[in-house]
Structure formats: C-alpha cells, structure tokens
Coordinates of C-alpha atoms in Angstrom, one line a residue:
Chain A
M110 CA 14.4 -42.4 15.5
A111 CA 17.4 -43.7 13.6
K112 CA 19.2 -46.3 15.6
G113 CA 22.4 -45.3 17.3
G114 CA 22.6 -41.9 15.7
A115 CA 21.2 -38.5 15.7
V116 CA 18.2 -37.9 13.1
V117 CA 19.9 -35.6 10.3
I118 CA 17.7 -32.7 9.7
P119 CA 18.6 -31.4 6.1
H120 CA 20.1 -28.0 6.0
L121 CA 17.0 -25.8 4.7
P122 CA 18.0 -23.3 1.8
I123 CA 15.3 -21.2 3.3
A124 CA 14.2 -20.3 6.7
S125 CA 11.8 -22.2 8.5
F126 CA 9.0 -20.8 10.6
T127 CA 10.2 -22.6 13.8
G128 CA 13.7 -21.3 13.4
A129 CA 12.1 -17.7 13.0
I130 CA 10.1 -18.0 16.1
E131 CA 13.3 -19.3 17.8
F132 CA 15.1 -16.3 16.5
I133 CA 12.5 -13.8 18.1
F134 CA 12.7 -15.2 21.5
S135 CA 16.2 -16.1 22.1
P136 CA 19.6 -14.9 20.0
Q137 CA 20.4 -17.7 17.5
E138 CA 23.5 -18.7 15.6
S139 CA 22.6 -17.6 12.1
N140 CA 23.6 -19.4 9.0
V141 CA 25.8 -16.6 8.0
T142 CA 27.6 -15.2 11.1
G143 CA 29.9 -18.3 11.8
G144 CA 29.0 -18.8 15.4
K145 CA 27.9 -15.5 16.4
K146 CA 24.6 -15.2 18.0
V147 CA 22.1 -12.7 16.6
G148 CA 18.5 -11.9 17.1
G149 CA 16.7 -12.6 20.3
F150 CA 13.9 -11.0 22.4
D151 CA 15.7 -8.0 23.5
K152 CA 16.9 -7.0 20.0
C153 CA 13.4 -7.5 18.5
I154 CA 11.9 -5.3 21.0
E155 CA 14.6 -2.5 20.6
L156 CA 13.9 -2.7 16.7
L157 CA 10.1 -2.7 17.2
V158 CA 10.2 0.2 19.5
K159 CA 12.4 2.1 16.7
H160 CA 10.0 1.2 14.1
L161 CA 7.2 2.5 16.1
E162 CA 9.1 5.7 16.7
V163 CA 9.6 6.5 13.2
T164 CA 6.1 5.4 12.2
V165 CA 4.5 7.5 15.0
L166 CA 6.6 10.5 14.2
A167 CA 5.9 10.3 10.6
L168 CA 2.0 9.8 11.2
A169 CA 2.0 12.7 13.6
I170 CA 3.6 15.0 11.0
A171 CA 1.1 13.7 8.4
I172 CA -2.0 14.2 10.6
V173 CA -0.9 17.9 11.5
I174 CA -0.4 18.8 8.0
A175 CA -3.1 17.0 6.3
L176 CA -6.0 16.8 8.8
P177 CA -6.7 20.7 9.3
L178 CA -6.4 21.3 5.4
G179 CA -8.7 18.5 4.7
L180 CA -11.3 19.7 7.2
Y181 CA -11.0 23.2 6.1
L182 CA -11.3 22.4 2.3
G183 CA -14.1 20.0 3.0
H184 CA -16.1 22.7 5.3
K185 CA -15.5 25.4 2.6
G186 CA -16.3 22.8 -0.2
K187 CA -13.1 24.2 -2.0
G188 CA -10.3 22.3 -3.7
E189 CA -12.1 19.1 -4.5
Q190 CA -9.8 18.4 -7.6
F191 CA -6.5 19.0 -5.3
A192 CA -7.8 16.8 -2.2
I193 CA -9.1 14.0 -4.4
G194 CA -6.2 14.3 -7.1
L195 CA -3.5 14.2 -4.3
G196 CA -5.3 11.2 -2.9
N197 CA -5.1 9.4 -6.1
A198 CA -1.5 10.4 -7.2
G199 CA -0.3 9.5 -3.6
R200 CA -1.0 5.8 -4.3
A201 CA 1.1 5.9 -7.4
I202 CA 4.3 6.9 -5.6
P203 CA 6.7 4.0 -5.3
E204 CA 7.9 3.8 -1.5
L205 CA 11.3 2.3 -2.7
A206 CA 12.0 5.3 -4.8
V207 CA 11.1 7.7 -2.1
I208 CA 13.3 6.0 0.5
A209 CA 16.3 5.5 -1.9
L210 CA 16.0 9.3 -2.9
V211 CA 15.9 10.6 0.6
A212 CA 19.1 8.9 1.3
V213 CA 20.9 10.1 -1.7
L214 CA 19.7 13.6 -2.0
I215 CA 18.5 14.8 1.3
G216 CA 20.3 12.6 3.9
V217 CA 19.9 9.7 6.2
G218 CA 18.6 9.6 9.8
L219 CA 15.4 10.0 11.6
Q220 CA 15.2 13.7 11.0
N221 CA 15.4 13.3 7.2
V222 CA 13.2 10.0 6.9
A223 CA 10.3 10.8 9.2
P224 CA 9.2 14.1 7.3
V225 CA 9.5 12.2 4.0
L226 CA 7.6 9.0 5.2
A227 CA 5.0 11.8 6.3
I228 CA 4.3 12.5 2.8
L229 CA 3.1 9.0 2.1
G230 CA 0.6 9.6 4.7
I231 CA -0.8 12.9 3.8
P232 CA -2.8 12.0 0.6
P233 CA -5.1 9.3 2.4
I234 CA -5.7 11.7 5.4
L235 CA -6.3 14.6 3.2
N236 CA -8.5 12.9 1.0
N237 CA -10.6 11.2 3.5
S238 CA -11.0 14.2 5.8
F239 CA -12.1 16.1 2.7
V240 CA -14.6 13.6 1.6
G241 CA -15.9 12.6 5.2
I242 CA -16.8 16.4 5.7
R243 CA -18.3 16.8 2.2
Q244 CA -20.8 13.8 2.9
V245 CA -22.2 15.5 6.0
D246 CA -25.7 16.5 4.9
R247 CA -25.9 20.2 4.1
A248 CA -29.2 20.5 5.8
T249 CA -27.4 19.5 9.2
V250 CA -25.0 22.1 8.7
D251 CA -27.5 24.7 7.8
A252 CA -29.3 23.9 10.9
A253 CA -26.4 24.1 13.2
R254 CA -25.5 27.5 11.4
G255 CA -29.1 28.6 12.0
M256 CA -28.7 27.7 15.8
G257 CA -26.1 30.3 15.9
M258 CA -23.0 28.0 15.8
S259 CA -19.6 29.4 14.7
E260 CA -18.0 27.8 11.8
L261 CA -15.4 26.5 13.9
G262 CA -17.9 25.2 16.1
I263 CA -19.6 23.5 13.2
V264 CA -16.8 21.8 12.2
R265 CA -15.8 20.4 15.8
K266 CA -19.2 19.8 17.0
V267 CA -21.2 18.6 13.9
E268 CA -19.1 17.8 10.8
L269 CA -16.1 16.1 12.6
P270 CA -18.2 13.9 14.7
I271 CA -20.2 12.7 11.8
A272 CA -17.2 12.2 9.5
I273 CA -15.1 10.3 12.0
P274 CA -15.4 7.0 10.5
T275 CA -14.2 8.3 7.1
V276 CA -11.5 10.6 8.7
M277 CA -10.2 7.5 10.8
G278 CA -10.2 5.4 7.7
G279 CA -7.8 7.9 6.3
I280 CA -5.6 7.9 9.4
R281 CA -5.6 4.0 9.4
S282 CA -4.7 3.8 5.8
A283 CA -1.7 6.3 6.3
A284 CA -0.5 4.5 9.5
I285 CA -0.2 1.4 7.5
A286 CA 1.3 2.9 4.6
I287 CA 4.0 4.4 6.8
L288 CA 4.6 1.5 9.1
A289 CA 4.9 -0.7 5.9
T290 CA 7.4 1.5 4.2
A291 CA 9.5 2.1 7.6
T292 CA 10.4 -1.6 7.0
I293 CA 12.8 -0.2 4.2
A294 CA 13.9 2.7 6.3
P295 CA 17.2 1.0 7.1
L296 CA 18.1 1.8 3.5
A297 CA 18.2 5.4 4.5
G298 CA 20.0 4.7 7.9
V299 CA 17.0 4.7 10.2
E300 CA 16.8 1.3 12.2
S301 CA 13.4 -0.5 12.2
L302 CA 12.3 -4.2 12.1
G303 CA 13.3 -4.0 8.5
D304 CA 16.9 -4.4 9.4
F305 CA 16.2 -8.1 9.9
I306 CA 14.9 -8.3 6.5
L307 CA 17.5 -6.2 4.6
N308 CA 20.6 -7.4 6.4
R309 CA 20.3 -11.0 5.5
N310 CA 24.0 -11.2 5.8
V311 CA 23.9 -10.4 9.5
Y312 CA 20.8 -11.9 10.7
G313 CA 20.4 -14.9 8.1
E314 CA 17.4 -16.4 6.6
N315 CA 15.8 -16.9 10.1
G316 CA 16.2 -13.5 11.1
L317 CA 14.6 -12.4 7.5
L318 CA 11.5 -14.5 8.3
A319 CA 11.3 -13.2 11.9
G320 CA 11.3 -9.6 10.7
A321 CA 8.6 -10.4 8.3
I322 CA 6.5 -11.8 11.0
L323 CA 7.0 -9.1 13.4
V324 CA 6.3 -6.5 10.7
A325 CA 3.1 -8.3 9.9
L326 CA 2.0 -8.7 13.5
L327 CA 2.9 -5.1 14.2
A328 CA 0.8 -3.9 11.3
L329 CA -2.2 -6.0 12.3
T330 CA -1.8 -4.7 16.0
I331 CA -1.8 -1.2 15.0
E332 CA -4.6 -1.5 12.7
G333 CA -6.7 -3.1 15.4
L334 CA -6.0 -0.5 17.9
L335 CA -6.8 2.3 15.5
A336 CA -10.2 0.6 14.9
L337 CA -10.7 0.3 18.5
L338 CA -9.9 4.1 18.8
Q339 CA -12.3 4.6 15.9
R340 CA -15.1 2.8 17.7
R341 CA -14.5 4.9 20.8
L342 CA -14.5 8.2 19.0
T343 CA -17.6 7.6 17.0
S344 CA -20.5 8.8 18.9
D345 CA -23.0 6.3 20.1
G346 CA -26.0 7.8 18.2
L347 CA -24.2 7.1 14.7
K348 CA -23.3 3.6 16.0
V349 CA -26.9 2.7 16.1
K350 CA -27.3 3.8 12.4
T351 CA -24.6 1.9 11.1
A352 CA -25.3 -1.3 12.8
Chain B
M8 CA 25.4 0.0 12.5
A9 CA 24.1 -2.6 10.2
S10 CA 22.1 -0.3 8.4
V11 CA 24.8 2.0 7.7
T12 CA 27.0 -1.0 6.6
L13 CA 24.3 -1.8 4.2
L14 CA 24.4 1.7 2.7
A15 CA 28.1 1.7 2.3
A16 CA 28.0 -1.7 0.5
A17 CA 25.4 -0.3 -1.9
G18 CA 27.8 2.7 -2.4
E19 CA 30.7 0.3 -3.3
V20 CA 28.6 -1.5 -5.8
G21 CA 27.5 2.1 -7.2
G22 CA 31.1 2.8 -7.6
D23 CA 31.5 -0.4 -9.5
F24 CA 28.6 0.3 -11.6
F25 CA 29.8 3.9 -12.6
K26 CA 32.9 2.4 -13.9
E27 CA 31.4 -0.4 -15.6
R28 CA 28.6 1.7 -17.4
D29 CA 30.9 4.7 -18.3
V30 CA 28.5 6.7 -16.6
G31 CA 31.5 8.6 -15.0
D32 CA 32.0 10.5 -18.4
L33 CA 28.5 11.3 -18.9
C34 CA 27.9 12.9 -15.4
Q35 CA 31.4 14.2 -14.7
A36 CA 30.5 17.5 -15.6
Q37 CA 28.0 17.7 -12.6
P38 CA 29.4 15.5 -9.8
D39 CA 26.6 16.6 -7.5
H40 CA 23.8 15.8 -10.1
V41 CA 20.3 15.0 -9.1
F42 CA 19.3 13.9 -12.7
C43 CA 21.8 13.3 -15.4
F44 CA 20.1 14.0 -18.5
D45 CA 22.9 12.6 -20.7
W46 CA 22.7 9.2 -18.9
A47 CA 19.1 9.2 -19.1
R48 CA 19.0 9.6 -22.8
E49 CA 21.8 7.1 -23.5
N50 CA 20.6 4.5 -21.2
I51 CA 16.6 4.7 -21.8
D52 CA 16.5 1.2 -23.2
R53 CA 17.8 -0.2 -20.0
F54 CA 14.3 0.2 -18.8
G55 CA 12.7 -1.9 -21.4
T56 CA 13.0 -5.2 -19.8
P57 CA 12.1 -4.3 -16.2
T58 CA 9.2 -2.3 -17.6
V59 CA 7.8 -5.6 -19.1
Q60 CA 8.8 -7.7 -16.2
H61 CA 6.7 -5.0 -13.9
L62 CA 3.6 -5.5 -16.3
Q63 CA 4.2 -9.3 -15.9
I64 CA 4.0 -9.2 -12.2
V65 CA 1.0 -6.6 -12.2
I66 CA -1.4 -7.9 -14.8
P67 CA -1.7 -11.5 -13.5
A68 CA -2.0 -10.2 -10.0
I69 CA -4.7 -7.7 -10.8
V70 CA -6.5 -10.5 -13.0
I71 CA -6.2 -13.0 -10.2
G72 CA -7.2 -10.6 -7.5
F73 CA -10.3 -9.4 -9.6
V74 CA -11.6 -12.8 -10.4
V75 CA -11.4 -14.1 -6.8
A76 CA -12.7 -10.8 -5.2
F77 CA -15.5 -10.6 -7.6
A78 CA -16.3 -14.4 -7.0
L79 CA -16.1 -13.6 -3.3
A80 CA -18.4 -10.6 -3.8
L81 CA -21.0 -12.4 -5.7
L82 CA -21.0 -15.4 -3.1
A83 CA -21.3 -12.8 -0.2
H84 CA -24.1 -10.9 -2.1
R85 CA -26.2 -14.1 -2.2
T86 CA -25.2 -15.6 1.2
R87 CA -25.3 -12.4 3.3
W88 CA -23.9 -13.8 6.6
L89 CA -20.5 -14.4 4.8
Q90 CA -19.8 -10.6 4.3
P91 CA -18.6 -9.8 7.9
P92 CA -15.8 -12.8 7.8
L93 CA -14.8 -12.2 4.3
L94 CA -14.2 -8.4 4.9
A95 CA -12.3 -9.3 8.0
A96 CA -10.1 -12.0 6.1
T97 CA -9.4 -9.5 3.2
G98 CA -8.8 -6.9 5.4
V99 CA -5.9 -8.9 7.3
L100 CA -4.3 -9.6 4.0
Y101 CA -4.7 -6.0 2.9
T102 CA -3.1 -4.9 6.2
I103 CA 0.0 -7.1 6.2
P104 CA 2.8 -5.0 4.7
S105 CA 3.7 -6.2 1.1
I106 CA 7.4 -6.5 2.2
A107 CA 6.6 -8.7 5.0
F108 CA 4.3 -10.6 3.0
F109 CA 6.7 -11.5 0.3
F110 CA 9.0 -13.0 3.0
L111 CA 6.4 -14.9 5.0
L112 CA 5.5 -16.6 1.7
L113 CA 9.2 -17.3 0.8
P114 CA 9.5 -20.7 2.7
V115 CA 6.3 -21.7 0.7
T116 CA 6.7 -20.6 -2.6
G117 CA 10.2 -19.4 -2.9
L118 CA 12.0 -16.6 -4.7
G119 CA 10.5 -15.0 -7.7
R120 CA 7.7 -13.8 -9.8
D121 CA 5.0 -16.3 -8.5
T122 CA 5.6 -15.1 -4.9
A123 CA 5.1 -11.5 -5.9
I124 CA 2.0 -12.3 -8.0
I125 CA 0.3 -14.0 -5.2
V126 CA 1.1 -11.2 -2.5
L127 CA 0.0 -8.5 -5.0
A128 CA -3.1 -10.5 -5.7
A129 CA -4.0 -11.0 -2.2
Y130 CA -3.4 -7.2 -1.5
T131 CA -6.1 -6.3 -4.2
L132 CA -8.7 -8.4 -2.8
Q133 CA -10.1 -6.1 -0.1
I134 CA -10.4 -3.2 -2.4
I135 CA -12.2 -4.8 -5.3
Y136 CA -14.3 -6.9 -2.9
R137 CA -15.5 -4.2 -0.9
N138 CA -16.2 -1.9 -3.7
T139 CA -18.2 -4.9 -5.7
I140 CA -20.4 -5.3 -2.7
L141 CA -20.8 -1.6 -2.2
G142 CA -22.0 -1.5 -5.8
L143 CA -24.4 -4.0 -5.5
D144 CA -25.8 -2.7 -2.3
N145 CA -26.2 0.7 -3.8
V146 CA -28.8 -0.5 -6.7
P147 CA -32.0 1.1 -5.6
A148 CA -34.7 -1.7 -4.3
S149 CA -37.2 -0.2 -6.6
V150 CA -35.0 -1.0 -9.6
K151 CA -34.9 -4.6 -8.6
D152 CA -38.6 -4.7 -8.1
A153 CA -39.3 -3.3 -11.4
A154 CA -36.8 -5.9 -12.9
R155 CA -38.8 -8.8 -11.0
G156 CA -42.2 -7.3 -12.2
M157 CA -40.8 -7.7 -15.8
G158 CA -40.3 -11.3 -15.1
L159 CA -36.5 -11.5 -14.8
T160 CA -35.1 -14.5 -12.6
Q161 CA -32.8 -13.8 -9.7
R162 CA -29.9 -14.8 -12.1
Q163 CA -30.8 -12.3 -14.7
I164 CA -31.6 -9.6 -12.3
L165 CA -27.9 -10.0 -10.9
W166 CA -26.1 -9.9 -14.5
K167 CA -28.4 -7.9 -16.2
V168 CA -29.5 -5.1 -13.8
E169 CA -27.4 -5.1 -10.6
L170 CA -23.9 -5.8 -12.1
P171 CA -24.3 -3.2 -14.8
L172 CA -25.4 -0.5 -12.3
A173 CA -22.7 -1.4 -9.8
V174 CA -19.8 -0.9 -12.8
P175 CA -18.9 2.5 -11.6
E176 CA -18.2 1.3 -8.0
I177 CA -16.3 -1.8 -9.3
I178 CA -14.2 0.1 -11.6
A179 CA -13.4 2.7 -8.8
G180 CA -12.3 -0.2 -6.7
L181 CA -10.1 -1.5 -9.6
R182 CA -8.5 1.8 -10.2
V183 CA -7.3 2.1 -6.6
A184 CA -6.1 -1.5 -6.8
V185 CA -4.2 -1.3 -10.1
V186 CA -2.4 2.1 -9.1
S187 CA -1.5 0.9 -5.6
T188 CA -0.3 -2.5 -7.1
I189 CA 1.9 -0.8 -9.7
A190 CA 3.7 1.2 -6.9
I191 CA 4.0 -1.6 -4.7
A192 CA 5.4 -4.1 -7.4
T193 CA 8.7 -2.0 -7.3
L194 CA 9.4 -3.9 -4.0
A195 CA 9.1 -7.3 -5.9
V196 CA 12.9 -6.5 -6.5
L197 CA 13.7 -7.7 -2.9
I198 CA 12.4 -11.3 -3.8
S199 CA 14.5 -11.5 -7.1
A200 CA 11.2 -11.1 -8.9
G201 CA 12.5 -8.3 -11.3
G202 CA 10.4 -5.2 -12.3
L203 CA 11.3 -1.7 -12.2
G204 CA 12.4 -1.9 -8.6
T205 CA 15.6 -3.4 -10.1
Q206 CA 16.4 0.0 -11.3
M207 CA 16.3 1.4 -7.8
Y208 CA 17.8 -1.2 -5.9
G209 CA 21.3 -2.8 -5.5
S210 CA 23.7 -1.1 -7.4
N211 CA 21.3 1.8 -8.3
L212 CA 20.2 2.6 -4.7
T213 CA 22.7 5.5 -4.8
F214 CA 22.1 6.7 -8.3
P215 CA 19.4 9.2 -8.3
T216 CA 19.0 9.5 -12.3
S217 CA 18.2 5.6 -12.4
I218 CA 15.6 5.8 -9.6
I219 CA 13.9 8.7 -10.8
M220 CA 13.6 7.4 -14.3
A221 CA 12.2 4.2 -12.9
A222 CA 9.8 6.1 -10.5
A223 CA 8.6 8.2 -13.2
I224 CA 7.8 5.2 -15.5
V225 CA 6.1 3.4 -12.6
M226 CA 3.8 6.5 -12.3
L227 CA 3.2 6.8 -15.8
M228 CA 2.2 3.1 -16.1
A229 CA -0.2 3.6 -13.1
L230 CA -1.5 6.8 -14.9
A231 CA -2.0 5.0 -18.1
I232 CA -3.7 2.0 -16.8
D233 CA -5.9 4.2 -14.6
A234 CA -7.0 6.2 -17.6
L235 CA -7.7 3.0 -19.6
L236 CA -10.0 1.8 -16.7
L237 CA -11.8 5.2 -16.9
L238 CA -12.4 4.6 -20.6
V239 CA -13.8 1.0 -19.9
Q240 CA -16.0 2.5 -17.4
R241 CA -17.5 5.1 -19.8
L242 CA -18.0 2.5 -22.6
T243 CA -19.6 0.1 -20.1
T244 CA -22.0 2.6 -18.6
P245 CA -23.4 4.5 -21.8
W246 CA -26.6 5.4 -19.7
R247 CA -24.7 7.7 -17.5
R248 CA -23.6 10.0 -20.6
A249 CA -27.0 9.9 -21.7
A250 CA -28.3 11.2 -18.4
Q251 CA -25.6 14.0 -18.3
S252 CA -26.3 15.2 -21.8

C-alpha cells in the first residue's frame, strides 16, 4: 500500500468482471449516469423474469405449431423436403434482421415480438420431430399396427417415446435460439436482460458485462433443465440402450 | 422505458440518415414503403464492403473452428474417455448465446473483428466435433478389419479408410456450422466488428429496405457456401455416386 494515500486504481476503459458482479448484486453508480445508481439484484431479477416471459411464450407458440406438424408429417412419411428444408433455411435467418423488421413493419411490444421469435424456434422443432419419428424402425410401427393400435395411439405410445431424445433435441435448440434472440428484443420494445447490453448509456460498461453474464448463465441453466427433462421423459428401457 | 428511448434514438439517427443520403427523394412517393426498389438500385454498392467484412469474420472463424474441432475429434477418437468431457465443454460454448459471448470476451480481447472470430469459432466447435466423431463411429468394424487384414497401420486406417468414409457426416456438420455462423455474424456489429449487421443496425435500424437487402445477402451467402460444401462432398466421395448409378 502506498504510504499516506489511497491506492489509485486506474480507470478501466472497459468493464471488469468484479464490477459486473457488484452490479448484479447491488445498484452501482455507472460511469455514464453521473451519480445515479443503476442495476442491482432487484432490477436483474425483474429483467430476468421478463426475458424468461418472452422466451417461454415464444417457445410455447413454436411448440404448438411445429411439434404436431412434425409428428404428423413424420408419421405419414410426407413432406420430407419441407421439414428438412425449412430446418436448414431457418438457420440462415439473421436474428438481428428479424427483430429490426418486426419493430419497423409490425410493431413493438410482447404481442408482436413473441410470435416472430417463435418463427426462429419452428425450424429445429419441426425438423427434429420429423427426423425422430422417421428414425423409428418401421417394423416396430407395423407390429404396433398389427396389435390393433390406432394411428394416434401409434404416434403417442410407440413413435413419440422412441423419438423423444431427438424431439427434445429440437426443442432445446429452439429454446436456446429464442432465448439468445430475446437478448436483442429491447430493439423492438420488449424488455429483457438485453437492456443491460444495448443501453450502454444507462447501465454503463459494468451493466453491459453483467447482462452478458446473466444471459449466458440463463442459457446454460435452461439448457441444463431441458436436458434433465429429456432424461425424465425418456423411458428407462431406452436409456439402457444408449448408455 | 429505456428500450423505447433506444428506439427513438435510432429513429432520430434514421432521420439524419435519410437527409444525408437523399433517400427522401427516392422514397418520397411511398412514405410507408416496406421495400424501396429505387433506393436499393441506387445504393447496391453500399453493401460491398460490409459483405467483404462479413466474409472476413466468417471464413477465419470456420477455418479455426474446423481445425480445432477436427483435432479434438481425432484426439477423442483415439482416447475415448475424453469424449464425454469434450462434448460437455464444446456444448457449453455452443449454448452461450453469441451476443453474451461477445461481451464476455470484451474485457479480454476488446472491440473488433478478433473477438467476433473467436466467439464464432467457439460456436462451431460442438457441431463439427460431434459430427466428426459420429462419422468415425459409423465406419463399420468389418471395414476396419478388412483394412487391418490388408496390413494397414492404425494411422493408415484412420486417414485412408475411416476419415474418407466419415466425409459425409463431417461435411454435414460443417454445413450446419457455416450457415449458422453466417447468420450470427450479423451481430458482430454490436462489438464494432463490421459485417452486414452494420446495414441493419444503428441508423439503419428503422430502414426496412436496408435491413431486407442485408438479410438477403446474408442468406444468399449462406446458400452459396452451403452449395459449395455440398459440391466438395460429392467430389470427395466418388464411391457414393458410383454406388448410386
């Protein structure tokens, strides 16, 4: 320690991780707000909840549309070009363009942004549910049919349980894609953790880094939870085979 | 609300942008235009440099990602206990949203292209690694036995038998990686790394024509490189065509 004076910490041009962690747990004076305190635990939780809200809503819309369609097409063995092609094309859509266009052309707010975010989740769910069902051994399906199961029963009790790992893989991809894009949803007037990142002139550099940390942790948590859910949904008989 | 202020700010810049570029004249006839063809025709050259910048981010990212993932896959193919930890590690990198990843690296690597390349390369690891392992695992044991019987060493079997047979899976992984990377690279604008994102963000955030043009170039680029990789796959797996005909 320097004698008779405080140690001068040089002003960092960019955020430090310690600064970001402090920002998450208690409101801080940012380097741009001139004394006003921003951030803090409550604000982080508030934006986290909003981030989850838009993600869950968009994911739900995507599942409701894409899952039945994928299961139906897979069961019938129809529309392979459509399901696979859409899955591939979906990856090429730039998220930034989607969010920017929804704001200018359709409008801002949750009711406009959530359906559009769902579009990003539809291709992986459709693609994977189609592929998952198609991968089920046809002999198994024939056996089920021979035992007198209805077509709906075959999908529900035979094909879907066997296809669960692939189907859930699609839902996980969709969840992460939507969650990631929800980060730029503030550009279309929907609050999310992205506020910390995009509003540098409000939250400062520490807020920006804090936002990045929270988004990353949220994504990893959701991915982990969905992986757990996938294990729970996979029947025990199938686990032995994959282990 | 903070987010709305941001939009408003973008709108103001957008206003300046219209004055500066004389877009007003071109689009005056259709104030509620979605796509202004006159502007697009006159300003097509504005997209040249961003397109080149975009490729300057995407190509190094893919090359680095491929080299690292391929090396990891070969290592894990020989040392099998490495497979679960490597899958988990690349999975974490794949799951962290790119926007967050950009800013997490900012204190370390700063603004600009390098950070974008590192993040996108890290993003591709899982897809390429997983597909390479899958391709190598799918090679039938009987084929390897035959190769061994013909006196090939372990190394020769890898390079002359296993890897050529794994090419379809490896390229399938590469195609997914390339297409996603090209789309995600638009976000590089947020860390001042340039690219086609510049034509969608900032002053362009409220100008649909520019956004649509840039998005179209991004998707065409993805389609073109995807087709190129498909061609590479056909050329490197001549036996597949022989089997089909």
